[in-house]
Tab-separated table of C-alpha atoms in Angstrom:
chain	number	residue	atom	x	y	z
A	1	SER	CA	-0.057	-0.008	0.008
A	2	LEU	CA	1.027	3.616	-0.471
A	3	SER	CA	2.997	5.205	2.367
A	4	SER	CA	1.615	8.451	3.797
A	5	TRP	CA	4.838	10.377	4.255
A	6	PRO	CA	5.176	11.713	0.666
A	7	GLY	CA	1.788	13.294	0.973
A	8	TRP	CA	2.396	14.852	4.428
A	9	LEU	CA	5.795	16.056	3.154
A	10	ALA	CA	4.287	17.709	0.159
A	11	VAL	CA	1.572	19.353	2.275
A	12	LEU	CA	4.159	20.639	4.810
A	13	LEU	CA	6.692	21.909	2.138
A	14	GLY	CA	3.891	23.295	0.009
A	15	GLY	CA	2.178	25.093	2.861
A	16	MET	CA	5.528	26.696	4.004
A	17	THR	CA	6.379	27.722	0.463
A	18	LEU	CA	2.899	29.145	-0.128
A	19	LEU	CA	2.984	31.224	3.118
A	20	ALA	CA	6.505	32.475	2.271
A	21	GLY	CA	5.359	33.497	-1.152
A	22	VAL	CA	2.325	35.344	0.142
A	23	GLY	CA	4.316	36.980	2.868
A	24	GLY	CA	6.987	38.147	0.367
A	25	ALA	CA	4.456	39.466	-2.171
A	26	ASP	CA	2.719	41.371	0.612
A	27	LEU	CA	6.022	42.957	1.630
A	28	VAL	CA	6.691	44.011	-1.904
A	29	ALA	CA	3.167	45.403	-2.305
A	30	SER	CA	3.577	47.506	0.879
A	31	GLY	CA	6.986	48.803	-0.200
A	32	GLN	CA	8.888	47.155	2.669
A	33	LEU	CA	10.857	44.979	0.159
A	34	PRO	CA	11.354	47.395	-2.733
A	35	THR	CA	14.377	45.655	-4.293
A	36	ALA	CA	12.888	42.253	-4.598
A	37	ASP	CA	11.487	40.773	-7.750
A	38	PRO	CA	7.869	40.111	-7.305
A	39	GLN	CA	7.921	37.371	-9.853
A	40	VAL	CA	9.983	35.164	-7.429
A	41	PHE	CA	7.093	35.290	-4.987
A	42	VAL	CA	4.512	34.514	-7.568
A	43	VAL	CA	6.503	31.377	-8.546
A	44	ALA	CA	6.717	30.489	-4.887
A	45	ILE	CA	2.947	30.835	-4.441
A	46	VAL	CA	2.155	28.766	-7.507
A	47	ALA	CA	4.731	26.089	-6.532
A	48	GLY	CA	3.619	25.995	-2.980
A	49	ALA	CA	-0.049	25.732	-3.886
A	50	ALA	CA	0.741	22.957	-6.336
A	51	LEU	CA	2.677	20.995	-3.738
A	52	PHE	CA	-0.020	21.515	-1.090
A	53	VAL	CA	-2.947	20.448	-3.225
A	54	GLY	CA	-0.849	17.590	-4.662
A	55	GLY	CA	-0.051	16.366	-1.191
A	56	LEU	CA	-3.646	16.420	-0.078
A	57	ALA	CA	-4.784	14.617	-3.305
A	58	TYR	CA	-2.049	11.946	-2.767
A	59	LEU	CA	-3.389	11.375	0.804
A	60	ALA	CA	-6.918	11.152	-0.553
A	61	VAL	CA	-5.924	8.524	-3.148
A	62	ARG	CA	-4.030	6.695	-0.412
A	63	GLY	CA	-7.180	6.544	1.646
A	64	ILE	CA	-9.074	4.930	-1.270
A	65	VAL	CA	-6.292	2.392	-1.891
A	66	ARG	CA	-6.176	1.490	1.840
A	67	ARG	CA	-9.899	0.991	2.105
A	68	ARG	CA	-10.671	-0.543	-1.332
A	69	HIS	CA	-10.798	-4.097	0.122
A	70	LEU	CA	-13.652	-3.242	2.596
A	71	PRO	CA	-17.139	-4.662	1.825
A	72	MET	CA	-19.594	-2.598	-0.044
A	73	HIS	CA	-21.602	-1.548	3.113
A	74	ARG	CA	-18.583	0.251	4.462
A	75	TYR	CA	-17.208	3.697	3.671
A	76	ARG	CA	-14.319	3.112	1.324
A	77	GLY	CA	-13.105	6.670	0.625
A	78	PRO	CA	-10.645	9.068	2.105
A	79	SER	CA	-11.021	10.964	5.434
A	80	VAL	CA	-14.036	13.316	5.278
A	81	VAL	CA	-12.043	16.113	6.977
A	82	LEU	CA	-9.269	15.664	4.469
A	83	LEU	CA	-11.774	16.077	1.655
A	84	LEU	CA	-13.206	19.258	3.247
A	85	VAL	CA	-9.614	20.723	3.533
A	86	LEU	CA	-8.881	19.792	-0.095
A	87	GLY	CA	-12.153	21.267	-1.396
A	88	VAL	CA	-11.678	24.412	0.535
A	89	THR	CA	-8.010	24.767	-0.611
A	90	VAL	CA	-8.952	24.321	-4.209
A	91	ALA	CA	-11.755	26.887	-3.887
A	92	SER	CA	-9.382	29.443	-2.296
A	93	LEU	CA	-6.885	29.007	-5.062
A	94	ALA	CA	-9.684	29.375	-7.697
A	95	ALA	CA	-10.694	32.707	-6.141
A	96	ILE	CA	-7.246	34.240	-6.438
A	97	PRO	CA	-7.880	35.722	-9.933
A	98	PHE	CA	-10.871	37.622	-8.372
A	99	VAL	CA	-8.950	39.527	-5.713
A	100	ALA	CA	-10.428	42.909	-6.837
A	101	ASP	CA	-13.941	41.434	-6.440
A	102	VAL	CA	-13.140	40.253	-2.891
A	103	THR	CA	-12.112	43.742	-2.059
A	104	ALA	CA	-15.226	45.128	-3.594
A	105	ILE	CA	-17.571	42.773	-1.705
A	106	PHE	CA	-15.951	42.681	1.655
A	107	GLY	CA	-13.923	45.873	1.721
A	108	GLY	CA	-16.069	48.408	0.152
A	109	GLY	CA	-13.726	48.757	-2.805
A	110	GLY	CA	-16.314	49.348	-5.573
A	111	GLU	CA	-18.823	47.219	-7.389
A	112	PRO	CA	-17.944	43.564	-7.965
A	113	SER	CA	-18.300	42.025	-11.520
A	114	VAL	CA	-20.943	39.386	-12.080
A	115	LEU	CA	-18.428	36.743	-12.968
A	116	GLY	CA	-16.253	37.507	-9.938
A	117	SER	CA	-19.201	37.504	-7.551
A	118	LEU	CA	-20.507	34.214	-8.918
A	119	ALA	CA	-17.014	32.643	-8.697
A	120	LEU	CA	-16.453	33.822	-5.067
A	121	LEU	CA	-19.901	32.833	-3.828
A	122	THR	CA	-19.770	29.374	-5.361
A	123	SER	CA	-16.019	28.466	-5.392
A	124	THR	CA	-16.234	26.517	-2.039
A	125	GLN	CA	-19.415	24.696	-3.073
A	126	VAL	CA	-17.811	23.779	-6.400
A	127	GLY	CA	-14.714	22.641	-4.674
A	128	LEU	CA	-16.736	20.366	-2.455
A	129	LEU	CA	-18.623	18.878	-5.413
A	130	LEU	CA	-15.343	18.293	-7.247
A	131	VAL	CA	-13.677	16.359	-4.409
A	132	THR	CA	-16.939	14.443	-3.890
A	133	PHE	CA	-17.024	13.359	-7.530
A	134	LEU	CA	-13.280	12.588	-7.786
A	135	PHE	CA	-12.723	10.815	-4.510
A	136	VAL	CA	-16.178	9.446	-3.443
A	137	ALA	CA	-18.376	8.987	-6.530
A	138	LEU	CA	-15.827	7.721	-8.969
A	139	PRO	CA	-14.275	5.132	-6.812
A	140	ARG	CA	-17.784	4.235	-5.507
A	141	ALA	CA	-16.759	4.829	-1.926
A	142	LEU	CA	-20.370	4.919	-0.809
A	143	ALA	CA	-21.778	2.136	-2.990
A	144	GLY	CA	-25.349	1.169	-2.303
A	145	ALA	CA	-26.407	4.595	-1.053
A	146	PRO	CA	-30.159	5.265	-1.172
A	147	PRO	CA	-31.488	7.121	-4.230
A	148	LEU	CA	-31.343	10.956	-4.253
A	149	ASP	CA	-35.045	11.429	-3.721
A	150	GLY	CA	-35.500	8.512	-1.318
A	151	GLY	CA	-37.847	6.895	-3.676
A	152	ALA	CA	-40.533	9.502	-3.105
A	153	PRO	CA	-39.678	12.822	-4.774
A	154	LEU	CA	-43.011	14.659	-4.083
A	155	ARG	CA	-42.913	13.666	-0.353
A	156	SER	CA	-39.285	14.895	-0.148
A	157	LEU	CA	-40.273	18.243	-1.692
A	158	ARG	CA	-43.219	18.636	0.767
A	159	LEU	CA	-41.198	17.741	3.794
A	160	GLY	CA	-38.218	19.852	2.666
A	161	LEU	CA	-40.404	22.908	2.299
A	162	ALA	CA	-42.285	22.424	5.595
A	163	TYR	CA	-39.297	21.609	7.729
A	164	GLY	CA	-37.226	24.427	6.010
A	165	ALA	CA	-39.870	27.036	7.070
A	166	LEU	CA	-39.861	25.691	10.603
A	167	ALA	CA	-36.074	25.557	10.824
A	168	TRP	CA	-35.862	29.170	9.469
A	169	LEU	CA	-38.163	30.505	12.226
A	170	ALA	CA	-36.280	28.543	14.984
A	171	SER	CA	-32.753	29.503	13.825
A	172	SER	CA	-33.782	33.168	13.308
A	173	ALA	CA	-35.069	33.366	16.874
A	174	LEU	CA	-31.983	31.749	18.195
A	175	VAL	CA	-29.671	34.089	16.209
A	176	VAL	CA	-31.632	37.128	17.497
A	177	LEU	CA	-31.266	35.806	21.099
A	178	LEU	CA	-27.530	35.170	20.708
A	179	VAL	CA	-26.856	38.579	19.191
A	180	LEU	CA	-28.594	40.272	22.004
A	181	LEU	CA	-26.610	38.276	24.544
A	182	LEU	CA	-23.320	39.060	22.697
A	183	THR	CA	-24.191	42.711	22.534
A	184	ALA	CA	-25.013	42.783	26.192
A	185	ALA	CA	-21.639	41.211	26.924
A	186	GLY	CA	-19.904	43.890	24.948
A	187	LEU	CA	-18.998	41.559	22.020
A	188	GLN	CA	-19.369	42.434	18.355
A	189	PRO	CA	-21.408	39.813	16.569
A	190	PRO	CA	-19.624	38.595	13.316
A	191	THR	CA	-21.153	39.014	9.943
A	192	GLN	CA	-21.293	36.071	7.608
A	193	PRO	CA	-19.566	36.687	4.131
A	194	ALA	CA	-22.927	35.829	2.486
A	195	GLU	CA	-24.617	38.626	4.513
A	196	GLU	CA	-22.058	41.151	3.153
A	197	ALA	CA	-22.530	39.920	-0.278
A	198	LEU	CA	-26.317	40.248	-0.110
A	199	ALA	CA	-25.960	44.005	0.170
A	200	ILE	CA	-23.962	44.558	-2.992
A	201	VAL	CA	-23.938	41.558	-5.389
A	202	ASN	CA	-26.255	41.195	-8.234
A	203	PRO	CA	-29.476	39.679	-6.896
A	204	LEU	CA	-29.627	36.967	-9.647
A	205	VAL	CA	-26.103	35.846	-8.669
A	206	VAL	CA	-27.126	35.817	-5.024
A	207	VAL	CA	-30.127	33.603	-5.744
A	208	LEU	CA	-28.138	31.292	-7.991
A	209	ALA	CA	-25.246	30.952	-5.544
A	210	VAL	CA	-27.028	30.995	-2.110
A	211	VAL	CA	-30.484	29.405	-2.898
A	212	ILE	CA	-29.463	26.877	-5.557
A	213	VAL	CA	-25.794	25.983	-5.686
A	214	ALA	CA	-25.005	26.199	-1.896
A	215	PRO	CA	-27.931	23.901	-0.744
A	216	ILE	CA	-27.038	21.239	-3.379
A	217	ALA	CA	-23.230	21.284	-2.855
A	218	GLU	CA	-23.418	21.470	0.964
A	219	GLU	CA	-26.062	18.801	1.341
A	220	VAL	CA	-24.283	16.465	-1.136
A	221	PHE	CA	-21.104	16.849	1.017
A	222	TYR	CA	-22.229	17.252	4.599
A	223	ARG	CA	-25.093	14.775	4.511
A	224	GLY	CA	-24.558	12.720	1.391
A	225	VAL	CA	-20.822	12.154	2.220
A	226	ALA	CA	-19.935	13.151	5.732
A	227	TYR	CA	-23.095	11.870	7.404
A	228	ALA	CA	-23.277	8.788	5.282
A	229	ALA	CA	-19.625	7.847	5.643
A	230	TRP	CA	-19.592	8.226	9.432
A	231	MET	CA	-22.974	6.467	9.820
A	232	ARG	CA	-21.403	3.380	8.060
A	233	GLU	CA	-18.317	3.437	10.321
A	234	ARG	CA	-19.493	4.912	13.657
A	235	GLY	CA	-23.304	4.762	13.802
A	236	ARG	CA	-26.228	7.247	13.462
A	237	THR	CA	-25.528	9.352	16.568
A	238	PHE	CA	-21.910	9.933	15.827
A	239	ALA	CA	-22.698	10.654	12.176
A	240	LEU	CA	-25.431	13.168	13.086
A	241	VAL	CA	-23.353	15.087	15.648
A	242	ALA	CA	-20.035	14.955	13.769
A	243	SER	CA	-21.510	16.063	10.393
A	244	SER	CA	-23.477	18.854	12.109
A	245	LEU	CA	-20.293	20.051	13.897
A	246	LEU	CA	-18.262	19.973	10.681
A	247	PHE	CA	-21.070	21.892	8.919
A	248	ALA	CA	-21.041	24.531	11.672
A	249	VAL	CA	-17.209	24.903	11.799
A	250	SER	CA	-17.116	25.448	7.985
A	251	HIS	CA	-19.385	28.509	8.552
A	252	LEU	CA	-17.148	30.058	11.209
A	253	ALA	CA	-16.877	33.844	10.792
A	254	LEU	CA	-14.739	36.071	13.037
A	255	PRO	CA	-15.289	39.908	13.354
A	256	ASP	CA	-11.630	40.348	14.247
A	257	ALA	CA	-8.500	38.322	15.194
A	258	THR	CA	-8.944	38.916	18.970
A	259	LEU	CA	-9.978	36.444	21.627
A	260	ALA	CA	-13.254	38.257	22.050
A	261	GLY	CA	-13.876	38.056	18.227
A	262	PHE	CA	-13.081	34.327	18.297
A	263	ALA	CA	-15.609	33.926	21.210
A	264	ALA	CA	-18.229	35.681	19.403
A	265	GLY	CA	-17.685	33.636	16.239
A	266	VAL	CA	-17.816	30.294	18.248
A	267	VAL	CA	-21.074	31.407	19.961
A	268	LEU	CA	-22.798	32.026	16.651
A	269	LEU	CA	-21.814	28.601	15.452
A	270	ILE	CA	-24.719	27.332	17.695
A	271	PRO	CA	-27.414	28.120	15.131
A	272	PHE	CA	-25.398	26.435	12.352
A	273	PHE	CA	-24.924	23.400	14.503
A	274	GLY	CA	-28.643	23.365	15.194
A	275	LEU	CA	-29.359	23.615	11.491
A	276	GLY	CA	-26.946	20.829	10.758
A	277	LEU	CA	-28.799	18.673	13.300
A	278	GLY	CA	-32.140	19.516	11.745
A	279	LEU	CA	-30.928	18.788	8.274
A	280	GLY	CA	-29.295	15.583	9.422
A	281	LEU	CA	-32.409	14.385	11.152
A	282	VAL	CA	-34.522	15.050	8.074
A	283	TYR	CA	-32.033	13.084	5.998
A	284	GLN	CA	-32.041	10.349	8.546
A	285	MET	CA	-35.851	10.187	8.824
A	286	THR	CA	-36.554	10.315	5.044
A	287	GLY	CA	-33.503	8.618	3.570
A	288	SER	CA	-33.754	11.382	1.032
A	289	LEU	CA	-30.981	13.872	0.145
A	290	LEU	CA	-33.547	15.797	-1.849
A	291	ALA	CA	-35.582	16.539	1.340
A	292	ALA	CA	-32.384	17.985	2.929
A	293	ILE	CA	-31.531	19.971	-0.191
A	294	VAL	CA	-35.003	21.443	-0.432
A	295	MET	CA	-35.075	22.184	3.365
A	296	HIS	CA	-31.666	23.965	3.048
A	297	ALA	CA	-32.821	25.868	-0.013
A	298	THR	CA	-36.002	26.997	1.698
A	299	ILE	CA	-34.025	28.364	4.676
A	300	ASN	CA	-31.623	30.219	2.493
A	301	GLY	CA	-34.484	31.384	0.118
A	302	ILE	CA	-36.482	32.987	2.956
A	303	SER	CA	-33.326	34.737	4.261
A	304	VAL	CA	-32.344	36.010	0.756
A	305	GLY	CA	-35.874	37.127	0.066
A	306	ILE	CA	-36.078	39.213	3.164
A	307	ALA	CA	-32.587	40.600	2.605
A	308	MET	CA	-33.506	41.675	-0.978
A	309	LEU	CA	-36.776	43.333	0.194
A	310	TYR	CA	-34.746	45.160	2.825
A	311	ARG	CA	-31.989	46.108	0.297
A	312	PHE	CA	-34.477	47.627	-2.120
A	313	ASP	CA	-36.422	49.533	0.635
A	314	VAL	CA	-39.505	47.381	0.304
A	315	ILE	CA	-39.506	46.621	4.052
A	316	ARG	CA	-37.748	48.068	7.111
A	317	LEU	CA	-36.059	45.889	9.638
A	318	PRO	CA	-35.369	46.779	13.289
A	319	THR	CA	-31.641	47.503	14.020
């Protein structure tokens, strides 16, 4: 079988080279390293990124090779956490050409382009779908999984809509309560990147990215892969809690790099953890990934609808 050390070595060297390249390029851009050739740091960034991603991909392939002899009812793919890191890394690298749009959306640096907005809002989701296809679907790591619609598409749609509306009400109430508690404690509640995007990005792009692409990609990964893989290996309870925790952590947002900012970000992971539990329970109850996708899309759709009405002065929300 394949040894793991080449993969970890590539990840370590690639990560160090990538960080050195980014740091050097930042020093050149700020004028603190005026005599350096910026191309050197660009090469370092590209080489470091290639090594880092290559190392992660090697470890993913190794996971498939090591588990290929397991019976069909077991999970025969790479570590779920490794797949998440690989997907997010690929997404981050894919977003590099759209730095100006990042500044426009999150730094108030102008109006973002439609293509850049779409790329930034969907890069992580596309990255998750890509690693799922390459390292789970192709090697049939979850062979014998139930059909997408659980065998009852209309029932899945109805349940997804109903539970989505209920989950939105519950999570919104919880968010309001937590924000009030954080404010009373003198902590600044963090803003999700998607919330900032809602105020400036083309509404059609927001709907496509947040209401359609995100629910499909995230449910395919967090429920269709993470929950399903851990359920086969560790049982339903572990799968439900672990996949919900992974879902919550992936939505971590920090208002600043201070300890207080970190604490505020962690507190607001509670609603995401609760949503993950709800989505997992619906998937568990129905055996339908479609029900979870529709539920997720309903939650996001209601939030986007209200945000758009507020953005265009149709309604007023309390501050």
